[in-house]
Amino acid sequence: MITIKANKVFGCLLGAVLAMPLVAQESLQVSDYQGIAYVSGGVGVEEREALAAMSDRFNLKLTFAMSAGNYLSDVQVRIVDRSGNPVFEATADGPLLYALLPPGSYTVQVNGFEQDFQRQTQIQANKQNSVSLLFGSNS
């Protein structure tokens, strides 16, 4: 009787562990903003692993963190083209945001934790550009 219960418990635990990456990947839905595909998240190891698995579909990776290293979420993101026209706006659901932009020059504008940043970035079709934004510093 005890062996059967132990096997059932082990089976349930194993099933839960194996399903964790699937749950994280299912919760990370690729969204669309005016034709720009994007996904954000990265809260927890499972979400970061799920994002890493899908990262090759995107050509821009944004990372949000405190200068002390703590990851952040709820950062307002706005991307404008060379002419200053907004092409993307979203609130990051975690410390990582991936987007698929047309090739070109862009300015990434972020707002969060009483700080505003702007970063210039050049997007290429087949290469991912990574931009890290550290809050609580002068960068």
mmCIF file of N, CA and C in Angstrom:
data_model
loop_
_atom_site.group_PDB
_atom_site.id
_atom_site.type_symbol
_atom_site.label_atom_id
_atom_site.label_comp_id
_atom_site.label_asym_id
_atom_site.label_seq_id
_atom_site.Cartn_x
_atom_site.Cartn_y
_atom_site.Cartn_z
ATOM 1 N N MET A 1 0.826 -1.187 0.000
ATOM 2 C CA MET A 1 0.000 0.000 0.000
ATOM 3 C C MET A 1 0.872 1.252 0.000
ATOM 4 N N ILE A 2 1.899 1.280 0.820
ATOM 5 C CA ILE A 2 2.773 2.446 0.886
ATOM 6 C C ILE A 2 3.526 2.617 -0.428
ATOM 7 N N THR A 3 3.961 1.520 -1.049
ATOM 8 C CA THR A 3 4.674 1.589 -2.316
ATOM 9 C C THR A 3 3.788 2.175 -3.407
ATOM 10 N N ILE A 4 2.539 1.787 -3.452
ATOM 11 C CA ILE A 4 1.619 2.309 -4.458
ATOM 12 C C ILE A 4 1.426 3.807 -4.276
ATOM 13 N N LYS A 5 1.239 4.254 -3.033
ATOM 14 C CA LYS A 5 1.077 5.685 -2.779
ATOM 15 C C LYS A 5 2.338 6.453 -3.159
ATOM 16 N N ALA A 6 3.504 5.897 -2.819
ATOM 17 C CA ALA A 6 4.761 6.558 -3.155
ATOM 18 C C ALA A 6 4.917 6.673 -4.668
ATOM 19 N N ASN A 7 4.560 5.613 -5.400
ATOM 20 C CA ASN A 7 4.642 5.660 -6.862
ATOM 21 C C ASN A 7 3.691 6.697 -7.439
ATOM 22 N N LYS A 8 2.491 6.796 -6.870
ATOM 23 C CA LYS A 8 1.530 7.793 -7.343
ATOM 24 C C LYS A 8 2.051 9.207 -7.091
ATOM 25 N N VAL A 9 2.609 9.430 -5.907
ATOM 26 C CA VAL A 9 3.157 10.744 -5.571
ATOM 27 C C VAL A 9 4.318 11.074 -6.498
ATOM 28 N N PHE A 10 5.224 10.096 -6.699
ATOM 29 C CA PHE A 10 6.364 10.317 -7.589
ATOM 30 C C PHE A 10 5.888 10.617 -9.007
ATOM 31 N N GLY A 11 4.902 9.871 -9.470
ATOM 32 C CA GLY A 11 4.353 10.087 -10.811
ATOM 33 C C GLY A 11 3.755 11.473 -10.960
ATOM 34 N N CYS A 12 3.028 11.911 -9.953
ATOM 35 C CA CYS A 12 2.437 13.257 -9.989
ATOM 36 C C CYS A 12 3.516 14.333 -9.997
ATOM 37 N N LEU A 13 4.526 14.164 -9.155
ATOM 38 C CA LEU A 13 5.616 15.141 -9.104
ATOM 39 C C LEU A 13 6.382 15.177 -10.417
ATOM 40 N N LEU A 14 6.673 14.010 -10.978
ATOM 41 C CA LEU A 14 7.397 13.951 -12.241
ATOM 42 C C LEU A 14 6.593 14.634 -13.347
ATOM 43 N N GLY A 15 5.307 14.377 -13.391
ATOM 44 C CA GLY A 15 4.447 15.017 -14.385
ATOM 45 C C GLY A 15 4.440 16.523 -14.241
ATOM 46 N N ALA A 16 4.388 17.000 -13.001
ATOM 47 C CA ALA A 16 4.381 18.447 -12.757
ATOM 48 C C ALA A 16 5.692 19.081 -13.199
ATOM 49 N N VAL A 17 6.809 18.430 -12.889
ATOM 50 C CA VAL A 17 8.118 18.965 -13.264
ATOM 51 C C VAL A 17 8.271 18.997 -14.781
ATOM 52 N N LEU A 18 7.851 17.931 -15.450
ATOM 53 C CA LEU A 18 7.971 17.888 -16.904
ATOM 54 C C LEU A 18 7.065 18.902 -17.584
ATOM 55 N N ALA A 19 5.955 19.223 -16.981
ATOM 56 C CA ALA A 19 5.007 20.162 -17.582
ATOM 57 C C ALA A 19 5.379 21.616 -17.338
ATOM 58 N N MET A 20 6.272 21.897 -16.386
ATOM 59 C CA MET A 20 6.598 23.282 -16.039
ATOM 60 C C MET A 20 7.077 24.099 -17.237
ATOM 61 N N PRO A 21 8.029 23.607 -18.051
ATOM 62 C CA PRO A 21 8.427 24.423 -19.202
ATOM 63 C C PRO A 21 7.279 24.655 -20.177
ATOM 64 N N LEU A 22 6.390 23.675 -20.323
ATOM 65 C CA LEU A 22 5.245 23.845 -21.214
ATOM 66 C C LEU A 22 4.308 24.916 -20.695
ATOM 67 N N VAL A 23 4.087 24.933 -19.386
ATOM 68 C CA VAL A 23 3.225 25.956 -18.791
ATOM 69 C C VAL A 23 3.841 27.330 -19.001
ATOM 70 N N ALA A 24 5.156 27.450 -18.774
ATOM 71 C CA ALA A 24 5.825 28.735 -18.964
ATOM 72 C C ALA A 24 5.734 29.168 -20.420
ATOM 73 N N GLN A 25 5.939 28.220 -21.353
ATOM 74 C CA GLN A 25 5.894 28.578 -22.757
ATOM 75 C C GLN A 25 4.480 28.957 -23.174
ATOM 76 N N GLU A 26 3.476 28.263 -22.636
ATOM 77 C CA GLU A 26 2.102 28.597 -22.963
ATOM 78 C C GLU A 26 1.725 29.975 -22.431
ATOM 79 N N SER A 27 2.271 30.364 -21.277
ATOM 80 C CA SER A 27 1.930 31.664 -20.710
ATOM 81 C C SER A 27 2.628 32.804 -21.449
ATOM 82 N N LEU A 28 3.659 32.492 -22.210
ATOM 83 C CA LEU A 28 4.387 33.495 -22.984
ATOM 84 C C LEU A 28 3.857 33.502 -24.412
ATOM 85 N N GLN A 29 2.823 34.250 -24.631
ATOM 86 C CA GLN A 29 2.208 34.333 -25.945
ATOM 87 C C GLN A 29 2.855 35.451 -26.759
ATOM 88 N N VAL A 30 3.164 35.140 -27.997
ATOM 89 C CA VAL A 30 3.665 36.168 -28.901
ATOM 90 C C VAL A 30 2.497 37.088 -29.236
ATOM 91 N N SER A 31 2.705 38.373 -29.017
ATOM 92 C CA SER A 31 1.674 39.379 -29.278
ATOM 93 C C SER A 31 2.043 40.178 -30.520
ATOM 94 N N ASP A 32 1.147 41.054 -30.919
ATOM 95 C CA ASP A 32 1.358 41.866 -32.105
ATOM 96 C C ASP A 32 0.971 43.309 -31.784
ATOM 97 N N TYR A 33 1.866 44.234 -32.111
ATOM 98 C CA TYR A 33 1.551 45.652 -31.990
ATOM 99 C C TYR A 33 1.773 46.273 -33.359
ATOM 100 N N GLN A 34 0.715 46.605 -34.037
ATOM 101 C CA GLN A 34 0.761 47.230 -35.362
ATOM 102 C C GLN A 34 1.722 46.506 -36.307
ATOM 103 N N GLY A 35 1.637 45.182 -36.324
ATOM 104 C CA GLY A 35 2.465 44.382 -37.216
ATOM 105 C C GLY A 35 3.817 43.989 -36.654
ATOM 106 N N ILE A 36 4.150 44.434 -35.449
ATOM 107 C CA ILE A 36 5.412 44.079 -34.799
ATOM 108 C C ILE A 36 5.140 42.927 -33.830
ATOM 109 N N ALA A 37 5.706 41.754 -34.116
ATOM 110 C CA ALA A 37 5.567 40.613 -33.209
ATOM 111 C C ALA A 37 6.502 40.816 -32.024
ATOM 112 N N TYR A 38 6.004 40.495 -30.825
ATOM 113 C CA TYR A 38 6.841 40.632 -29.631
ATOM 114 C C TYR A 38 6.359 39.684 -28.542
ATOM 115 N N VAL A 39 7.253 39.440 -27.600
ATOM 116 C CA VAL A 39 6.924 38.649 -26.423
ATOM 117 C C VAL A 39 7.753 39.204 -25.270
ATOM 118 N N SER A 40 7.170 39.222 -24.081
ATOM 119 C CA SER A 40 7.933 39.676 -22.918
ATOM 120 C C SER A 40 7.615 38.788 -21.733
ATOM 121 N N GLY A 41 8.523 38.785 -20.786
ATOM 122 C CA GLY A 41 8.385 37.957 -19.589
ATOM 123 C C GLY A 41 9.761 37.716 -19.002
ATOM 124 N N GLY A 42 9.971 36.504 -18.530
ATOM 125 C CA GLY A 42 11.258 36.157 -17.948
ATOM 126 C C GLY A 42 11.260 36.153 -16.440
ATOM 127 N N VAL A 43 10.058 36.120 -15.841
ATOM 128 C CA VAL A 43 9.966 36.036 -14.386
ATOM 129 C C VAL A 43 10.074 34.557 -14.026
ATOM 130 N N GLY A 44 11.167 34.181 -13.448
ATOM 131 C CA GLY A 44 11.393 32.785 -13.086
ATOM 132 C C GLY A 44 12.212 32.060 -14.138
ATOM 133 N N VAL A 45 12.843 30.992 -13.703
ATOM 134 C CA VAL A 45 13.728 30.217 -14.569
ATOM 135 C C VAL A 45 12.969 29.627 -15.752
ATOM 136 N N GLU A 46 11.778 29.098 -15.501
ATOM 137 C CA GLU A 46 11.016 28.456 -16.574
ATOM 138 C C GLU A 46 10.680 29.446 -17.688
ATOM 139 N N GLU A 47 10.260 30.649 -17.323
ATOM 140 C CA GLU A 47 9.946 31.652 -18.347
ATOM 141 C C GLU A 47 11.191 32.074 -19.106
ATOM 142 N N ARG A 48 12.315 32.230 -18.407
ATOM 143 C CA ARG A 48 13.552 32.612 -19.100
ATOM 144 C C ARG A 48 13.975 31.523 -20.082
ATOM 145 N N GLU A 49 13.828 30.252 -19.680
ATOM 146 C CA GLU A 49 14.168 29.145 -20.578
ATOM 147 C C GLU A 49 13.229 29.113 -21.781
ATOM 148 N N ALA A 50 11.946 29.356 -21.552
ATOM 149 C CA ALA A 50 10.978 29.374 -22.652
ATOM 150 C C ALA A 50 11.283 30.520 -23.617
ATOM 151 N N LEU A 51 11.646 31.679 -23.087
ATOM 152 C CA LEU A 51 12.010 32.813 -23.944
ATOM 153 C C LEU A 51 13.277 32.511 -24.738
ATOM 154 N N ALA A 52 14.248 31.894 -24.088
ATOM 155 C CA ALA A 52 15.487 31.542 -24.786
ATOM 156 C C ALA A 52 15.198 30.592 -25.947
ATOM 157 N N ALA A 53 14.248 29.679 -25.747
ATOM 158 C CA ALA A 53 13.902 28.713 -26.791
ATOM 159 C C ALA A 53 13.259 29.377 -28.002
ATOM 160 N N MET A 54 12.589 30.508 -27.802
ATOM 161 C CA MET A 54 11.932 31.181 -28.928
ATOM 162 C C MET A 54 12.662 32.436 -29.381
ATOM 163 N N SER A 55 13.793 32.750 -28.782
ATOM 164 C CA SER A 55 14.473 34.023 -29.039
ATOM 165 C C SER A 55 14.968 34.178 -30.473
ATOM 166 N N ASP A 56 15.240 33.077 -31.160
ATOM 167 C CA ASP A 56 15.771 33.192 -32.516
ATOM 168 C C ASP A 56 14.737 33.693 -33.527
ATOM 169 N N ARG A 57 13.501 33.857 -33.103
ATOM 170 C CA ARG A 57 12.459 34.404 -33.984
ATOM 171 C C ARG A 57 12.450 35.935 -33.989
ATOM 172 N N PHE A 58 13.279 36.564 -33.142
ATOM 173 C CA PHE A 58 13.241 38.015 -32.956
ATOM 174 C C PHE A 58 14.609 38.630 -33.229
ATOM 175 N N ASN A 59 14.619 39.903 -33.651
ATOM 176 C CA ASN A 59 15.892 40.569 -33.931
ATOM 177 C C ASN A 59 16.232 41.680 -32.936
ATOM 178 N N LEU A 60 15.412 41.837 -31.901
ATOM 179 C CA LEU A 60 15.721 42.794 -30.832
ATOM 180 C C LEU A 60 15.426 42.154 -29.488
ATOM 181 N N LYS A 61 16.396 42.234 -28.594
ATOM 182 C CA LYS A 61 16.231 41.742 -27.221
ATOM 183 C C LYS A 61 16.504 42.905 -26.281
ATOM 184 N N LEU A 62 15.527 43.218 -25.423
ATOM 185 C CA LEU A 62 15.692 44.250 -24.401
ATOM 186 C C LEU A 62 15.726 43.578 -23.040
ATOM 187 N N THR A 63 16.648 44.004 -22.189
ATOM 188 C CA THR A 63 16.761 43.482 -20.827
ATOM 189 C C THR A 63 16.671 44.654 -19.864
ATOM 190 N N PHE A 64 15.825 44.508 -18.836
ATOM 191 C CA PHE A 64 15.608 45.564 -17.845
ATOM 192 C C PHE A 64 16.067 45.069 -16.482
ATOM 193 N N ALA A 65 16.953 45.842 -15.830
ATOM 194 C CA ALA A 65 17.455 45.445 -14.517
ATOM 195 C C ALA A 65 17.858 46.684 -13.726
ATOM 196 N N MET A 66 17.955 46.503 -12.424
ATOM 197 C CA MET A 66 18.526 47.540 -11.568
ATOM 198 C C MET A 66 20.041 47.451 -11.700
ATOM 199 N N SER A 67 20.736 48.529 -11.422
ATOM 200 C CA SER A 67 22.194 48.510 -11.516
ATOM 201 C C SER A 67 22.794 47.498 -10.546
ATOM 202 N N ALA A 68 22.063 47.157 -9.480
ATOM 203 C CA ALA A 68 22.536 46.150 -8.523
ATOM 204 C C ALA A 68 22.341 44.728 -9.043
ATOM 205 N N GLY A 69 21.629 44.583 -10.175
ATOM 206 C CA GLY A 69 21.458 43.268 -10.770
ATOM 207 C C GLY A 69 20.056 42.692 -10.699
ATOM 208 N N ASN A 70 19.174 43.287 -9.895
ATOM 209 C CA ASN A 70 17.800 42.783 -9.791
ATOM 210 C C ASN A 70 17.065 43.017 -11.103
ATOM 211 N N TYR A 71 16.389 41.976 -11.587
ATOM 212 C CA TYR A 71 15.586 42.113 -12.805
ATOM 213 C C TYR A 71 14.320 42.911 -12.523
ATOM 214 N N LEU A 72 13.800 43.589 -13.558
ATOM 215 C CA LEU A 72 12.618 44.438 -13.419
ATOM 216 C C LEU A 72 11.530 44.044 -14.404
ATOM 217 N N SER A 73 10.306 44.416 -14.077
ATOM 218 C CA SER A 73 9.188 44.291 -15.011
ATOM 219 C C SER A 73 8.383 45.579 -14.938
ATOM 220 N N ASP A 74 7.285 45.627 -15.678
ATOM 221 C CA ASP A 74 6.404 46.796 -15.717
ATOM 222 C C ASP A 74 7.114 48.051 -16.223
ATOM 223 N N VAL A 75 8.038 47.867 -17.142
ATOM 224 C CA VAL A 75 8.742 48.982 -17.762
ATOM 225 C C VAL A 75 7.984 49.359 -19.038
ATOM 226 N N GLN A 76 7.735 50.656 -19.210
ATOM 227 C CA GLN A 76 7.064 51.148 -20.417
ATOM 228 C C GLN A 76 8.093 51.244 -21.545
ATOM 229 N N VAL A 77 7.776 50.644 -22.682
ATOM 230 C CA VAL A 77 8.698 50.621 -23.819
ATOM 231 C C VAL A 77 8.026 51.282 -25.018
ATOM 232 N N ARG A 78 8.774 52.150 -25.658
ATOM 233 C CA ARG A 78 8.300 52.799 -26.890
ATOM 234 C C ARG A 78 9.478 52.807 -27.853
ATOM 235 N N ILE A 79 9.236 52.405 -29.082
ATOM 236 C CA ILE A 79 10.280 52.395 -30.101
ATOM 237 C C ILE A 79 9.819 53.291 -31.242
ATOM 238 N N VAL A 80 10.712 54.218 -31.630
ATOM 239 C CA VAL A 80 10.394 55.135 -32.721
ATOM 240 C C VAL A 80 11.399 54.936 -33.855
ATOM 241 N N ASP A 81 10.938 55.189 -35.075
ATOM 242 C CA ASP A 81 11.822 55.047 -36.230
ATOM 243 C C ASP A 81 12.686 56.297 -36.387
ATOM 244 N N ARG A 82 13.489 56.303 -37.425
ATOM 245 C CA ARG A 82 14.433 57.403 -37.670
ATOM 246 C C ARG A 82 13.734 58.756 -37.784
ATOM 247 N N SER A 83 12.490 58.756 -38.254
ATOM 248 C CA SER A 83 11.726 59.999 -38.410
ATOM 249 C C SER A 83 10.991 60.409 -37.141
ATOM 250 N N GLY A 84 11.104 59.607 -36.087
ATOM 251 C CA GLY A 84 10.429 59.914 -34.833
ATOM 252 C C GLY A 84 9.020 59.360 -34.735
ATOM 253 N N ASN A 85 8.615 58.565 -35.715
ATOM 254 C CA ASN A 85 7.281 57.957 -35.693
ATOM 255 C C ASN A 85 7.269 56.730 -34.791
ATOM 256 N N PRO A 86 6.309 56.647 -33.873
ATOM 257 C CA PRO A 86 6.251 55.465 -33.012
ATOM 258 C C PRO A 86 5.861 54.230 -33.822
ATOM 259 N N VAL A 87 6.624 53.146 -33.642
ATOM 260 C CA VAL A 87 6.324 51.889 -34.330
ATOM 261 C C VAL A 87 5.950 50.780 -33.352
ATOM 262 N N PHE A 88 6.219 51.011 -32.053
ATOM 263 C CA PHE A 88 5.962 49.972 -31.062
ATOM 264 C C PHE A 88 5.778 50.599 -29.690
ATOM 265 N N GLU A 89 4.790 50.101 -28.946
ATOM 266 C CA GLU A 89 4.579 50.498 -27.551
ATOM 267 C C GLU A 89 4.054 49.300 -26.783
ATOM 268 N N ALA A 90 4.603 49.078 -25.597
ATOM 269 C CA ALA A 90 4.135 47.979 -24.744
ATOM 270 C C ALA A 90 4.673 48.179 -23.336
ATOM 271 N N THR A 91 4.095 47.445 -22.411
ATOM 272 C CA THR A 91 4.610 47.363 -21.048
ATOM 273 C C THR A 91 5.228 45.986 -20.887
ATOM 274 N N ALA A 92 6.486 45.935 -20.481
ATOM 275 C CA ALA A 92 7.185 44.660 -20.328
ATOM 276 C C ALA A 92 6.599 43.876 -19.160
ATOM 277 N N ASP A 93 6.280 42.611 -19.424
ATOM 278 C CA ASP A 93 5.732 41.726 -18.394
ATOM 279 C C ASP A 93 6.817 41.080 -17.548
ATOM 280 N N GLY A 94 8.055 41.385 -17.820
ATOM 281 C CA GLY A 94 9.175 40.819 -17.084
ATOM 282 C C GLY A 94 10.445 41.525 -17.510
ATOM 283 N N PRO A 95 11.587 40.980 -17.142
ATOM 284 C CA PRO A 95 12.854 41.646 -17.431
ATOM 285 C C PRO A 95 13.323 41.521 -18.877
ATOM 286 N N LEU A 96 12.621 40.722 -19.683
ATOM 287 C CA LEU A 96 13.026 40.516 -21.069
ATOM 288 C C LEU A 96 11.881 40.853 -22.017
ATOM 289 N N LEU A 97 12.224 41.498 -23.115
ATOM 290 C CA LEU A 97 11.253 41.758 -24.175
ATOM 291 C C LEU A 97 11.962 41.520 -25.501
ATOM 292 N N TYR A 98 11.368 40.673 -26.318
ATOM 293 C CA TYR A 98 11.883 40.388 -27.653
ATOM 294 C C TYR A 98 10.900 40.952 -28.666
ATOM 295 N N ALA A 99 11.425 41.547 -29.744
ATOM 296 C CA ALA A 99 10.568 42.100 -30.796
ATOM 297 C C ALA A 99 11.181 41.800 -32.157
ATOM 298 N N LEU A 100 10.323 41.747 -33.161
ATOM 299 C CA LEU A 100 10.755 41.535 -34.541
ATOM 300 C C LEU A 100 10.416 42.793 -35.331
ATOM 301 N N LEU A 101 11.447 43.609 -35.545
ATOM 302 C CA LEU A 101 11.287 44.891 -36.240
ATOM 303 C C LEU A 101 11.822 44.797 -37.665
ATOM 304 N N PRO A 102 11.290 45.607 -38.563
ATOM 305 C CA PRO A 102 11.896 45.691 -39.895
ATOM 306 C C PRO A 102 13.314 46.265 -39.760
ATOM 307 N N PRO A 103 14.233 45.882 -40.643
ATOM 308 C CA PRO A 103 15.585 46.447 -40.582
ATOM 309 C C PRO A 103 15.537 47.975 -40.651
ATOM 310 N N GLY A 104 16.418 48.609 -39.874
ATOM 311 C CA GLY A 104 16.480 50.065 -39.872
ATOM 312 C C GLY A 104 17.060 50.604 -38.580
ATOM 313 N N SER A 105 17.055 51.920 -38.458
ATOM 314 C CA SER A 105 17.552 52.615 -37.264
ATOM 315 C C SER A 105 16.373 53.006 -36.388
ATOM 316 N N TYR A 106 16.504 52.750 -35.100
ATOM 317 C CA TYR A 106 15.425 53.024 -34.155
ATOM 318 C C TYR A 106 15.978 53.645 -32.883
ATOM 319 N N THR A 107 15.085 54.319 -32.163
ATOM 320 C CA THR A 107 15.372 54.788 -30.815
ATOM 321 C C THR A 107 14.441 54.039 -29.876
ATOM 322 N N VAL A 108 15.037 53.365 -28.900
ATOM 323 C CA VAL A 108 14.272 52.658 -27.872
ATOM 324 C C VAL A 108 14.123 53.615 -26.700
ATOM 325 N N GLN A 109 12.892 53.927 -26.336
ATOM 326 C CA GLN A 109 12.606 54.812 -25.207
ATOM 327 C C GLN A 109 11.936 53.982 -24.121
ATOM 328 N N VAL A 110 12.478 54.034 -22.916
ATOM 329 C CA VAL A 110 11.880 53.284 -21.812
ATOM 330 C C VAL A 110 11.646 54.206 -20.630
ATOM 331 N N ASN A 111 10.615 53.864 -19.866
ATOM 332 C CA ASN A 111 10.264 54.618 -18.675
ATOM 333 C C ASN A 111 9.883 53.627 -17.594
ATOM 334 N N GLY A 112 10.490 53.811 -16.440
ATOM 335 C CA GLY A 112 10.146 52.972 -15.304
ATOM 336 C C GLY A 112 10.938 53.392 -14.093
ATOM 337 N N PHE A 113 10.354 53.211 -12.939
ATOM 338 C CA PHE A 113 11.029 53.487 -11.674
ATOM 339 C C PHE A 113 11.604 54.898 -11.650
ATOM 340 N N GLU A 114 10.778 55.838 -12.144
ATOM 341 C CA GLU A 114 11.088 57.264 -12.158
ATOM 342 C C GLU A 114 12.336 57.602 -12.967
ATOM 343 N N GLN A 115 12.626 56.794 -13.982
ATOM 344 C CA GLN A 115 13.752 57.064 -14.870
ATOM 345 C C GLN A 115 13.314 56.880 -16.314
ATOM 346 N N ASP A 116 13.883 57.703 -17.186
ATOM 347 C CA ASP A 116 13.659 57.602 -18.626
ATOM 348 C C ASP A 116 15.000 57.355 -19.300
ATOM 349 N N PHE A 117 14.996 56.481 -20.298
ATOM 350 C CA PHE A 117 16.201 56.209 -21.081
ATOM 351 C C PHE A 117 15.864 56.249 -22.555
ATOM 352 N N GLN A 118 16.868 56.561 -23.353
ATOM 353 C CA GLN A 118 16.780 56.425 -24.805
ATOM 354 C C GLN A 118 18.047 55.742 -25.276
ATOM 355 N N ARG A 119 17.876 54.776 -26.162
ATOM 356 C CA ARG A 119 19.024 54.082 -26.745
ATOM 357 C C ARG A 119 18.808 53.985 -28.252
ATOM 358 N N GLN A 120 19.844 54.284 -28.990
ATOM 359 C CA GLN A 120 19.807 54.104 -30.441
ATOM 360 C C GLN A 120 20.162 52.648 -30.741
ATOM 361 N N THR A 121 19.498 52.088 -31.731
ATOM 362 C CA THR A 121 19.822 50.720 -32.124
ATOM 363 C C THR A 121 19.638 50.557 -33.620
ATOM 364 N N GLN A 122 20.459 49.727 -34.190
ATOM 365 C CA GLN A 122 20.393 49.409 -35.617
ATOM 366 C C GLN A 122 19.922 47.965 -35.736
ATOM 367 N N ILE A 123 18.809 47.758 -36.412
ATOM 368 C CA ILE A 123 18.231 46.423 -36.547
ATOM 369 C C ILE A 123 18.560 45.861 -37.924
ATOM 370 N N GLN A 124 19.074 44.641 -37.918
ATOM 371 C CA GLN A 124 19.336 43.906 -39.149
ATOM 372 C C GLN A 124 18.370 42.728 -39.225
ATOM 373 N N ALA A 125 18.116 42.262 -40.425
ATOM 374 C CA ALA A 125 17.120 41.203 -40.619
ATOM 375 C C ALA A 125 17.514 39.888 -39.951
ATOM 376 N N ASN A 126 18.761 39.482 -40.059
ATOM 377 C CA ASN A 126 19.164 38.145 -39.608
ATOM 378 C C ASN A 126 20.110 38.151 -38.421
ATOM 379 N N LYS A 127 20.084 39.208 -37.647
ATOM 380 C CA LYS A 127 20.977 39.299 -36.487
ATOM 381 C C LYS A 127 20.207 39.918 -35.334
ATOM 382 N N GLN A 128 20.341 39.322 -34.154
ATOM 383 C CA GLN A 128 19.649 39.868 -32.988
ATOM 384 C C GLN A 128 20.523 40.930 -32.317
ATOM 385 N N ASN A 129 19.927 42.084 -32.065
ATOM 386 C CA ASN A 129 20.592 43.169 -31.354
ATOM 387 C C ASN A 129 20.091 43.148 -29.916
ATOM 388 N N SER A 130 21.004 43.182 -28.970
ATOM 389 C CA SER A 130 20.648 43.127 -27.555
ATOM 390 C C SER A 130 20.931 44.478 -26.904
ATOM 391 N N VAL A 131 19.926 45.005 -26.193
ATOM 392 C CA VAL A 131 20.058 46.291 -25.505
ATOM 393 C C VAL A 131 19.704 46.071 -24.040
ATOM 394 N N SER A 132 20.642 46.374 -23.151
ATOM 395 C CA SER A 132 20.400 46.264 -21.709
ATOM 396 C C SER A 132 20.196 47.651 -21.134
ATOM 397 N N LEU A 133 19.169 47.790 -20.309
ATOM 398 C CA LEU A 133 18.850 49.071 -19.688
ATOM 399 C C LEU A 133 18.907 48.895 -18.177
ATOM 400 N N LEU A 134 19.832 49.616 -17.553
ATOM 401 C CA LEU A 134 20.042 49.500 -16.111
ATOM 402 C C LEU A 134 19.439 50.698 -15.396
ATOM 403 N N PHE A 135 18.501 50.443 -14.536
ATOM 404 C CA PHE A 135 17.850 51.490 -13.753
ATOM 405 C C PHE A 135 18.607 51.673 -12.442
ATOM 406 N N GLY A 136 18.528 52.886 -11.912
ATOM 407 C CA GLY A 136 19.242 53.177 -10.670
ATOM 408 C C GLY A 136 20.682 53.560 -10.928
ATOM 409 N N SER A 137 20.999 53.832 -12.183
ATOM 410 C CA SER A 137 22.337 54.292 -12.549
ATOM 411 C C SER A 137 22.170 55.463 -13.505
ATOM 412 N N ASN A 138 23.253 56.006 -13.952
ATOM 413 C CA ASN A 138 23.198 57.128 -14.886
ATOM 414 C C ASN A 138 23.271 56.673 -16.337
ATOM 415 N N SER A 139 23.037 55.370 -16.595
ATOM 416 C CA SER A 139 23.157 54.879 -17.976
ATOM 417 C C SER A 139 21.831 54.818 -18.680
#
